[in-house]
CSV table of N, CA and C in Angstrom, one decimal:
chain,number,residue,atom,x,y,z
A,217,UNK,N,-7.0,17.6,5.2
A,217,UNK,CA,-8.3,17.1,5.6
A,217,UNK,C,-8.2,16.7,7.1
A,218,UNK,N,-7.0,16.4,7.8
A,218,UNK,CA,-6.7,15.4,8.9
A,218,UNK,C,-7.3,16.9,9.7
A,219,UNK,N,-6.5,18.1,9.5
A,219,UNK,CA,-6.4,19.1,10.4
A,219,UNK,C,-8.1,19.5,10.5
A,220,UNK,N,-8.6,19.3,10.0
A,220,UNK,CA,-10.4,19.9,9.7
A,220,UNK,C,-10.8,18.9,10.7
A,221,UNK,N,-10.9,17.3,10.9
A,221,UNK,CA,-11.2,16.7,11.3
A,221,UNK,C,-10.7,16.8,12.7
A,222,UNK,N,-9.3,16.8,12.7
A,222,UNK,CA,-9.1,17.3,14.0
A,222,UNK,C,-9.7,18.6,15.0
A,223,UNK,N,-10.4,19.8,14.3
A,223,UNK,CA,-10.7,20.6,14.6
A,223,UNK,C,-12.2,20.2,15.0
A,224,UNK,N,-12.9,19.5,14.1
A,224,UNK,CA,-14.0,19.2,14.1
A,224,UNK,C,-14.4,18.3,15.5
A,225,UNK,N,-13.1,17.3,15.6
A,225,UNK,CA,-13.9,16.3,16.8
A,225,UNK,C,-13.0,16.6,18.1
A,226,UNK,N,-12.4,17.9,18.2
A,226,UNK,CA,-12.1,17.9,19.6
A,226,UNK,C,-12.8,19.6,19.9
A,227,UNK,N,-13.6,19.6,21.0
A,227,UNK,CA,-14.3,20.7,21.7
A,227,UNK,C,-13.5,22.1,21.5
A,228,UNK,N,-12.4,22.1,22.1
A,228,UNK,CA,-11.5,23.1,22.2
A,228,UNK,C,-11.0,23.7,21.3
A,229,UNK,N,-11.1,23.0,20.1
A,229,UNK,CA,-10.3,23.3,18.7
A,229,UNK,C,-11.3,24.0,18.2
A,230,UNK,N,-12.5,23.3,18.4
A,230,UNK,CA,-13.6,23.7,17.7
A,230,UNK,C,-14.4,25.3,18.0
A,231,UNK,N,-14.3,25.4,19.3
A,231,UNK,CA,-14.3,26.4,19.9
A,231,UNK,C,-13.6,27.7,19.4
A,232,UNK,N,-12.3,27.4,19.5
A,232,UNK,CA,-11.6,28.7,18.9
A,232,UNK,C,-11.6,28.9,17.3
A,233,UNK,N,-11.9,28.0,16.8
A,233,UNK,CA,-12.2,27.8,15.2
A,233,UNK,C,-13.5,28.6,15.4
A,234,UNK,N,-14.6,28.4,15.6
A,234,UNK,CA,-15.6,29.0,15.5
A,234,UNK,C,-16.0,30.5,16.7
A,235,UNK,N,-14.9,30.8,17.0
A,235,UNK,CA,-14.8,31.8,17.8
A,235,UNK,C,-15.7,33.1,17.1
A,236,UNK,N,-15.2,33.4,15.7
A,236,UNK,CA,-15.3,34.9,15.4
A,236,UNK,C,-16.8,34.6,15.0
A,237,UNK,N,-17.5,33.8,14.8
A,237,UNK,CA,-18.7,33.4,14.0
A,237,UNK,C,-19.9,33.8,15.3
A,238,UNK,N,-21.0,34.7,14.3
A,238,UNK,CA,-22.3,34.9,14.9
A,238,UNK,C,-23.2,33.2,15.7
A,239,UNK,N,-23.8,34.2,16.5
A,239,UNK,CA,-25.0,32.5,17.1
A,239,UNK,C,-25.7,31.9,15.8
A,240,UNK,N,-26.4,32.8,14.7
A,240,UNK,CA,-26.8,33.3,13.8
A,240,UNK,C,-26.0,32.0,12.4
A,241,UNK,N,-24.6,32.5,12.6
A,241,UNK,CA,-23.8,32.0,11.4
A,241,UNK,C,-23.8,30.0,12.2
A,242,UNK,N,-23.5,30.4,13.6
A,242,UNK,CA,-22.9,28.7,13.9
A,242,UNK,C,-24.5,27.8,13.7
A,243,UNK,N,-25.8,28.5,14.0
A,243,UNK,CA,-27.0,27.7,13.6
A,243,UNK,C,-27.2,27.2,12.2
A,244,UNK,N,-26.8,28.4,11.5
A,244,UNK,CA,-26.9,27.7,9.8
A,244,UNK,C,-25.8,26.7,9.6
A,245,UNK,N,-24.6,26.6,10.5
A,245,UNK,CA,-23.4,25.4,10.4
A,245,UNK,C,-23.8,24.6,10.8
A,246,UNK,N,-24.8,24.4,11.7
A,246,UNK,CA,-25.2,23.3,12.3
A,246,UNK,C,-26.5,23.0,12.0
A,247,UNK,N,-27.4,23.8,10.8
A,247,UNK,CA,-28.5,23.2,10.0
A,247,UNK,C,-27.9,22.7,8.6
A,248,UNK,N,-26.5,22.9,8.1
A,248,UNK,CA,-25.8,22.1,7.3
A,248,UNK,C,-25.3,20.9,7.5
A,249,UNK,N,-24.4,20.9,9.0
A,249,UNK,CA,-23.9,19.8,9.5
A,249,UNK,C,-25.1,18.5,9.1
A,250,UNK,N,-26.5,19.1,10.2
A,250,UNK,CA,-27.6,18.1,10.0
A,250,UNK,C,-27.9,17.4,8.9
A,251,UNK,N,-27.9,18.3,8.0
A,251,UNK,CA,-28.0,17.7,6.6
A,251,UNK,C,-27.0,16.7,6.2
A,252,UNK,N,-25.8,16.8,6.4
A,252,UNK,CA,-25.1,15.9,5.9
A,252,UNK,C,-24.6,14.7,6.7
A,253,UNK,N,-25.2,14.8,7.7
A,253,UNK,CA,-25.7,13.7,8.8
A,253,UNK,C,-26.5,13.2,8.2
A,254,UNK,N,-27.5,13.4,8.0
A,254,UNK,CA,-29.0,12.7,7.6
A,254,UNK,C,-28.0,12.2,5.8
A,255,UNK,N,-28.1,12.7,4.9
A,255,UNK,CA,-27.2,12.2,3.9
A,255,UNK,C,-26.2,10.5,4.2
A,256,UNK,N,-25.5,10.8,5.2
A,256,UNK,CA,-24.9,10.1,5.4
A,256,UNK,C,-25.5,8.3,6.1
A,257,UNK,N,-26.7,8.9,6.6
A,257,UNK,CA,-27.4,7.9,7.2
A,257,UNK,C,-28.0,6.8,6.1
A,258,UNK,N,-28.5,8.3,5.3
A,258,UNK,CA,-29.1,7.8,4.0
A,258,UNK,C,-28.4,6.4,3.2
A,259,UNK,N,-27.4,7.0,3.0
A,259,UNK,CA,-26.2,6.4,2.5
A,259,UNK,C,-26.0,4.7,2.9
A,260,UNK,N,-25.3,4.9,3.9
A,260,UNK,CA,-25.3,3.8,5.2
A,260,UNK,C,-26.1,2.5,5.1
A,261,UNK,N,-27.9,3.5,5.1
A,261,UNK,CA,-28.6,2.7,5.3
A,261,UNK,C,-28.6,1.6,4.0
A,262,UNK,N,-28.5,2.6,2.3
A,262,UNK,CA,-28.9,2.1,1.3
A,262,UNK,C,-27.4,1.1,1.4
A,263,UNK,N,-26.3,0.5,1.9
A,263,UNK,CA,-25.3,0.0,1.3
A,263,UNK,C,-25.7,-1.0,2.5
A,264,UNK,N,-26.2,-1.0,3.3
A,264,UNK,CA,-27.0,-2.5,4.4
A,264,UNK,C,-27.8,-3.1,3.6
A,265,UNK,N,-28.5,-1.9,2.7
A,265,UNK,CA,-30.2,-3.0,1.9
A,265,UNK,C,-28.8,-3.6,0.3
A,266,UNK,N,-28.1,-3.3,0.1
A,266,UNK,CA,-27.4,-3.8,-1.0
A,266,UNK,C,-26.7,-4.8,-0.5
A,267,UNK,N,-26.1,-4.9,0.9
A,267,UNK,CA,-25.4,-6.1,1.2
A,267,UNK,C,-26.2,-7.3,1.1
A,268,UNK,N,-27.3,-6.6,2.1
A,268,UNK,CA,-28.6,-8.1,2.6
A,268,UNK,C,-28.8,-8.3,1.0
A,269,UNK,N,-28.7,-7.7,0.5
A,269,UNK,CA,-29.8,-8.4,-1.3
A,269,UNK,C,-28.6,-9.3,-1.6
A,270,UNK,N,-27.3,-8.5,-1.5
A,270,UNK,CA,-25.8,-9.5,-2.0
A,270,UNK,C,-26.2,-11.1,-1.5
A,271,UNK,N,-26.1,-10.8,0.0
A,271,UNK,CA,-26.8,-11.7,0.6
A,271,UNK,C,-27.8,-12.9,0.2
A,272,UNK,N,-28.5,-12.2,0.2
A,272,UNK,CA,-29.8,-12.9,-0.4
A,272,UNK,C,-29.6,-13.8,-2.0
A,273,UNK,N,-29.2,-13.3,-2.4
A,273,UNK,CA,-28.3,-13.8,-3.9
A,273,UNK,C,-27.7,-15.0,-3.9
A,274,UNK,N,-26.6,-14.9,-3.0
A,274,UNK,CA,-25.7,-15.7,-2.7
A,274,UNK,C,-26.7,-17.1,-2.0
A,275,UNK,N,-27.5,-17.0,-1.1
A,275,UNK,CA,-28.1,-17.7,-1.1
A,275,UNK,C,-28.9,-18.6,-1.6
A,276,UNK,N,-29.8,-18.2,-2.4
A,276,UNK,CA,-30.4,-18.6,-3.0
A,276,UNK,C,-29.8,-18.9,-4.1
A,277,UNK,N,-28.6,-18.5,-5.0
A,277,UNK,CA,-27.8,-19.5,-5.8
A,277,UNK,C,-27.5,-21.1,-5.1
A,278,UNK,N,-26.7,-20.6,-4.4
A,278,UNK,CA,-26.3,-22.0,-3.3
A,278,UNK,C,-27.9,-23.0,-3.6
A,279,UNK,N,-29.1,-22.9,-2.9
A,279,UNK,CA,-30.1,-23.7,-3.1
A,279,UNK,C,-30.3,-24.3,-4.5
A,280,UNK,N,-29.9,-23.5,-5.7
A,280,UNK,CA,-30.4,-24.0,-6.9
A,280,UNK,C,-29.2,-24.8,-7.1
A,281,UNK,N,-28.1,-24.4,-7.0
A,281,UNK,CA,-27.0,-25.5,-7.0
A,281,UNK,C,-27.3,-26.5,-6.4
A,282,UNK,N,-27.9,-26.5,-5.4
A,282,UNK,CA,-28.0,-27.5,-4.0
A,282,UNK,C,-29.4,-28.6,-4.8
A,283,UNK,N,-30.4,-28.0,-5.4
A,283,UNK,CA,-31.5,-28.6,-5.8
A,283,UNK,C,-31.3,-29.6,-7.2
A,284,UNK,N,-30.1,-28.4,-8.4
A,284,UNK,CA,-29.9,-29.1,-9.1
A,284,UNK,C,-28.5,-30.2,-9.2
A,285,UNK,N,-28.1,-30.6,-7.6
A,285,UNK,CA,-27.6,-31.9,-7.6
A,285,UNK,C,-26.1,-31.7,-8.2
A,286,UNK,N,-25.6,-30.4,-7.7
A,286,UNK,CA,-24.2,-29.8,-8.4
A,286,UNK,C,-23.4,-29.6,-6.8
A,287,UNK,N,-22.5,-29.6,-7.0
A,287,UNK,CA,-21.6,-28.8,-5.8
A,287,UNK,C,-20.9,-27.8,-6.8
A,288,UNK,N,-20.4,-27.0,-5.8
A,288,UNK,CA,-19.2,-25.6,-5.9
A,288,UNK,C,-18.3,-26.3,-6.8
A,289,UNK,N,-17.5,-27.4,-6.4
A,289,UNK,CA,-16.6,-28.1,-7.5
A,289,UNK,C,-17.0,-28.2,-8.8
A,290,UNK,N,-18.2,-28.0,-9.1
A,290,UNK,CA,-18.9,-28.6,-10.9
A,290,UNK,C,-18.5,-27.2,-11.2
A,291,UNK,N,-18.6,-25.9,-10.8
A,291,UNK,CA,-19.1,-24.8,-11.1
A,291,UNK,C,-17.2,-24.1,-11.7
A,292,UNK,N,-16.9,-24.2,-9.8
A,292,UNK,CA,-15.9,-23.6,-10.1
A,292,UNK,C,-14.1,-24.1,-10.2
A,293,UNK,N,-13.9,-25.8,-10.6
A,293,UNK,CA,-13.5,-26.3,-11.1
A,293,UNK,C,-12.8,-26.6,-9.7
A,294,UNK,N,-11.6,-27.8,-10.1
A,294,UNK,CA,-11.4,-29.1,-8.6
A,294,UNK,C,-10.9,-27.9,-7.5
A,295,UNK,N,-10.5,-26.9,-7.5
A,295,UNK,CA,-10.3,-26.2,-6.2
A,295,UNK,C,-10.9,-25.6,-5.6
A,296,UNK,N,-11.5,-25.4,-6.5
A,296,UNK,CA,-12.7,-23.8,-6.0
A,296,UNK,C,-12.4,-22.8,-5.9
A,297,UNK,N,-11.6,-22.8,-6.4
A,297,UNK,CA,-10.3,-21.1,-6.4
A,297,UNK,C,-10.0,-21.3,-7.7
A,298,UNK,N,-9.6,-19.7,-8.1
A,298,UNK,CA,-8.7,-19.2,-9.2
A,298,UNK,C,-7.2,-19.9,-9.3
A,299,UNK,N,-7.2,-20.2,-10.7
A,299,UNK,CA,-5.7,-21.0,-10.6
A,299,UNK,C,-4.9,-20.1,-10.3
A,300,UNK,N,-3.7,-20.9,-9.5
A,300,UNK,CA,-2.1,-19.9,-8.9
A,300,UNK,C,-1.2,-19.6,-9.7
A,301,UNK,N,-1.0,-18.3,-9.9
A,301,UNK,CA,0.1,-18.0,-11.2
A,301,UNK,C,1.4,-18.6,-10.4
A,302,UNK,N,2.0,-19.5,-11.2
A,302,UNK,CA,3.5,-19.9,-10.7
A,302,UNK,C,4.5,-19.0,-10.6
A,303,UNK,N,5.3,-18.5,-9.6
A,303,UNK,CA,6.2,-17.7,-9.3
A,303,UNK,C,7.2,-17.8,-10.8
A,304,UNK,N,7.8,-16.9,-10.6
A,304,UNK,CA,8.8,-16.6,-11.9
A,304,UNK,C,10.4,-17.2,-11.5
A,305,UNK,N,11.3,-18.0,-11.7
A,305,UNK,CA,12.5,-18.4,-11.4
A,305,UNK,C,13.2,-17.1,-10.9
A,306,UNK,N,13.8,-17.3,-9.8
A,306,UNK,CA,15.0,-16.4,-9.3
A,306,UNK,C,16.1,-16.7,-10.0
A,307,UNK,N,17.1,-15.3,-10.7
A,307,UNK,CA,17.8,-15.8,-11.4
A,307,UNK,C,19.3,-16.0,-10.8
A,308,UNK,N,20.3,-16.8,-11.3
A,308,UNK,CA,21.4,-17.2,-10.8
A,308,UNK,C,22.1,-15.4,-10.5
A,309,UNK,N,23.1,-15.4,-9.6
A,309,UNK,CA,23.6,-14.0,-9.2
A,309,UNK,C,24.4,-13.5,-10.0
A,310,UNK,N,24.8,-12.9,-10.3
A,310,UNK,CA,26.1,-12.2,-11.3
A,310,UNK,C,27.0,-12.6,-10.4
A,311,UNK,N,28.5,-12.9,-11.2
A,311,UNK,CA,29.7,-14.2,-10.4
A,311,UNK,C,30.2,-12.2,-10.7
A,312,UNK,N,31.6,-11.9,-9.7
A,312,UNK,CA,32.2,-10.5,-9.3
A,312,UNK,C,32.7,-10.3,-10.2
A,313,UNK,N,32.8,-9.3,-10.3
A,313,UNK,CA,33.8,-8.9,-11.9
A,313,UNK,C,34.5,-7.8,-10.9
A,314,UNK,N,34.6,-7.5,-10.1
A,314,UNK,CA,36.2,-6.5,-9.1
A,314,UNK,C,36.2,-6.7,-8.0
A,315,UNK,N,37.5,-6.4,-7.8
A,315,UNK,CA,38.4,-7.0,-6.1
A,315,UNK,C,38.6,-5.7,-5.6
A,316,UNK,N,38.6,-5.4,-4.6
A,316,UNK,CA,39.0,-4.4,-4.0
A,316,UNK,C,39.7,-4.6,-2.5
A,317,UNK,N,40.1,-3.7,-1.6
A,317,UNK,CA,40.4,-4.3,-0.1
A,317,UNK,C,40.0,-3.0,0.4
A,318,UNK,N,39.8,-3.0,1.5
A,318,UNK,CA,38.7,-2.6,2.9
A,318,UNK,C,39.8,-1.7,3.2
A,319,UNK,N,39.4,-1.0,4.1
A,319,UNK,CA,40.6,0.0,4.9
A,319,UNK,C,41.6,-1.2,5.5
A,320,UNK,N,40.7,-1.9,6.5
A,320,UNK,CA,41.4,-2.8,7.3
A,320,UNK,C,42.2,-4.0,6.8
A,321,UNK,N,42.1,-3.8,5.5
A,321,UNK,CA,43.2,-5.2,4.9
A,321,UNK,C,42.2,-6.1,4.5
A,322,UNK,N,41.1,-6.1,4.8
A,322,UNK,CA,40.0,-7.0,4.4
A,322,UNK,C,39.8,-7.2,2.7
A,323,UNK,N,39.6,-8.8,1.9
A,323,UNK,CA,39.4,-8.0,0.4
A,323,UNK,C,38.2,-8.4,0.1
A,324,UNK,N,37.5,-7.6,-1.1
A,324,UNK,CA,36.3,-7.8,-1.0
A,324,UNK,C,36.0,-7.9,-2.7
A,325,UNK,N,34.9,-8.4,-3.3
A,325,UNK,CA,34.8,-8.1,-4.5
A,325,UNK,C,33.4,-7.1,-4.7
A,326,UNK,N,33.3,-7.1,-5.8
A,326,UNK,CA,32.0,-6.3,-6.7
A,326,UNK,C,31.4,-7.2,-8.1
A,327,UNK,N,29.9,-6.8,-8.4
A,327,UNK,CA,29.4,-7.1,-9.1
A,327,UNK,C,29.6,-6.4,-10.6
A,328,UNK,N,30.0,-5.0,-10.4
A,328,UNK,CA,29.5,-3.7,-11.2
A,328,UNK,C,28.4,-3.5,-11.0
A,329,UNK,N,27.4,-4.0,-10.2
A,329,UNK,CA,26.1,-3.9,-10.2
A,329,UNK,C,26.0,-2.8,-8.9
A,330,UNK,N,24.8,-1.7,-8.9
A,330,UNK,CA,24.1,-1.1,-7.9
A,330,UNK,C,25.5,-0.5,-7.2
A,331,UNK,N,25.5,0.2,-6.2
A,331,UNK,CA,26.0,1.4,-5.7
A,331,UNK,C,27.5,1.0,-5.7
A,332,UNK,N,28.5,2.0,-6.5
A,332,UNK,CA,29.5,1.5,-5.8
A,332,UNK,C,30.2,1.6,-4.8
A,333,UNK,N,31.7,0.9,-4.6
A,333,UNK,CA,32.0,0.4,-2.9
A,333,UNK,C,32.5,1.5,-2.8
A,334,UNK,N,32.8,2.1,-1.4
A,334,UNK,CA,33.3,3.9,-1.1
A,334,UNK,C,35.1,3.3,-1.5
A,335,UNK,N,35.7,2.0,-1.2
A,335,UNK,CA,36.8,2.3,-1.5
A,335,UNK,C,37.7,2.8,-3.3
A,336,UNK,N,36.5,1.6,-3.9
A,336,UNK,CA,36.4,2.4,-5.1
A,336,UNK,C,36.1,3.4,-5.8
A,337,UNK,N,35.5,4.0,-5.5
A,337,UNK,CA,35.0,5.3,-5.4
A,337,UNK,C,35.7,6.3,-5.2
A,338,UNK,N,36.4,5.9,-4.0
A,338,UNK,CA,37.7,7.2,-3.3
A,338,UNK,C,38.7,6.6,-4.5
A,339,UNK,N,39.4,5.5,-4.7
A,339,UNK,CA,40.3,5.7,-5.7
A,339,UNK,C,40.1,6.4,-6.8
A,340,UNK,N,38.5,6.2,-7.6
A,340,UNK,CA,38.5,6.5,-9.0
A,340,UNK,C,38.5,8.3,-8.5
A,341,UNK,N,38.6,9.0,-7.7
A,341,UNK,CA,38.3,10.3,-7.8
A,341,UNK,C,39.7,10.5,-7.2
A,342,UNK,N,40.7,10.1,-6.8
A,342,UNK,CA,42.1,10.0,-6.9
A,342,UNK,C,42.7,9.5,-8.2
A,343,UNK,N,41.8,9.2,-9.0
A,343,UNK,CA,42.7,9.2,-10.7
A,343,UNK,C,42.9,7.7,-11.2
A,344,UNK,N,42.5,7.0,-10.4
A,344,UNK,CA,42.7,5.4,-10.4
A,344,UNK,C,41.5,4.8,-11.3
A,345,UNK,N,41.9,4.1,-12.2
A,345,UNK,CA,41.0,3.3,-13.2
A,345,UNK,C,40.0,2.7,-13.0
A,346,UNK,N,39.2,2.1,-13.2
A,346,UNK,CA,38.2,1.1,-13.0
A,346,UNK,C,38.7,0.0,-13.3
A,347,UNK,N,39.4,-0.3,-14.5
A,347,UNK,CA,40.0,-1.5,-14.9
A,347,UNK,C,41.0,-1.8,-14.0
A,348,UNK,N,41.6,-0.9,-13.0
A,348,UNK,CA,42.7,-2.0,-12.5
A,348,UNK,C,42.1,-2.5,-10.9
A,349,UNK,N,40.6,-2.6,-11.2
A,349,UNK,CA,40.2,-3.7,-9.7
A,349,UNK,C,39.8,-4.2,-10.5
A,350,UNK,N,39.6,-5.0,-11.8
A,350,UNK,CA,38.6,-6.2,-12.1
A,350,UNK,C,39.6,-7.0,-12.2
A,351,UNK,N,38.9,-8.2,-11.9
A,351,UNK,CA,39.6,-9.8,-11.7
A,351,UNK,C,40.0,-10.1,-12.7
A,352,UNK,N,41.2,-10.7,-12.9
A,352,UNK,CA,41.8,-11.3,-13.9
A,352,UNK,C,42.0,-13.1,-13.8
């Protein structure tokens, strides 16, 4: 859709897009276009007269509130907002279950959780256990 649009609102594009097309074919394109211009106006216009009425609504609630001696608070309880769902506890981390060391002599552990480390990795495809990096 991006590329139509793009063809549509730059001159040049549009040009060679409608190159092969009669004077004939581009007037009926552009007694279609009109149409769905006018459509669109249509449109437009009817979602202004639906706001203003939204509008209008809103107001005139507010007065009856206002006449029958109520605030926003009576209605929509001490905040005036939707209650806040309480966040859900973060949970404590998984304590390491394997040790490993780094190229450089560095040691490091593991969770067993999510990707494993490349040094373990290169061992276990060298024939090396999984059990013999977990902590004892």
């Amino acid at each position: 859709m991006s590329e139509f649009t793009d063809i549509l609102t730059h001159a040049r594009r549009l040009n060679a897009a409608t190159k092969d097309l009669s004077v004939a074919e581009l007037q009926e394109v552009a007694v279609k276009l009109d149409n769905v211009i006018e459509q669109r106006k249509e449109e437009e216009a009817e979602l202004k007269r639906a706001e203003a009425a939204k509008l209008a609504d809103i107001e005139r609630i507010r007065k009856d509130i206002q006449a029958a001696g109520l605030n926003p608070e009576d209605i929509l309880g001490a905040s005036g907002r939707a209650p806040v769902k309480r966040s859900q506890r973060k949970r404590a981390p998984k304590p390491p279950k394997y040790e490993y060391t780094m190229s450089n002599g560095e040691r490091r552990t593991w969770t067993g959780q999510g990707r494993m480390p490349k040094p373990i990795q290169k061992a276990l495809n060298q024939g090396k256990s999984l059990e013999s990096f977990l902590i004892k």
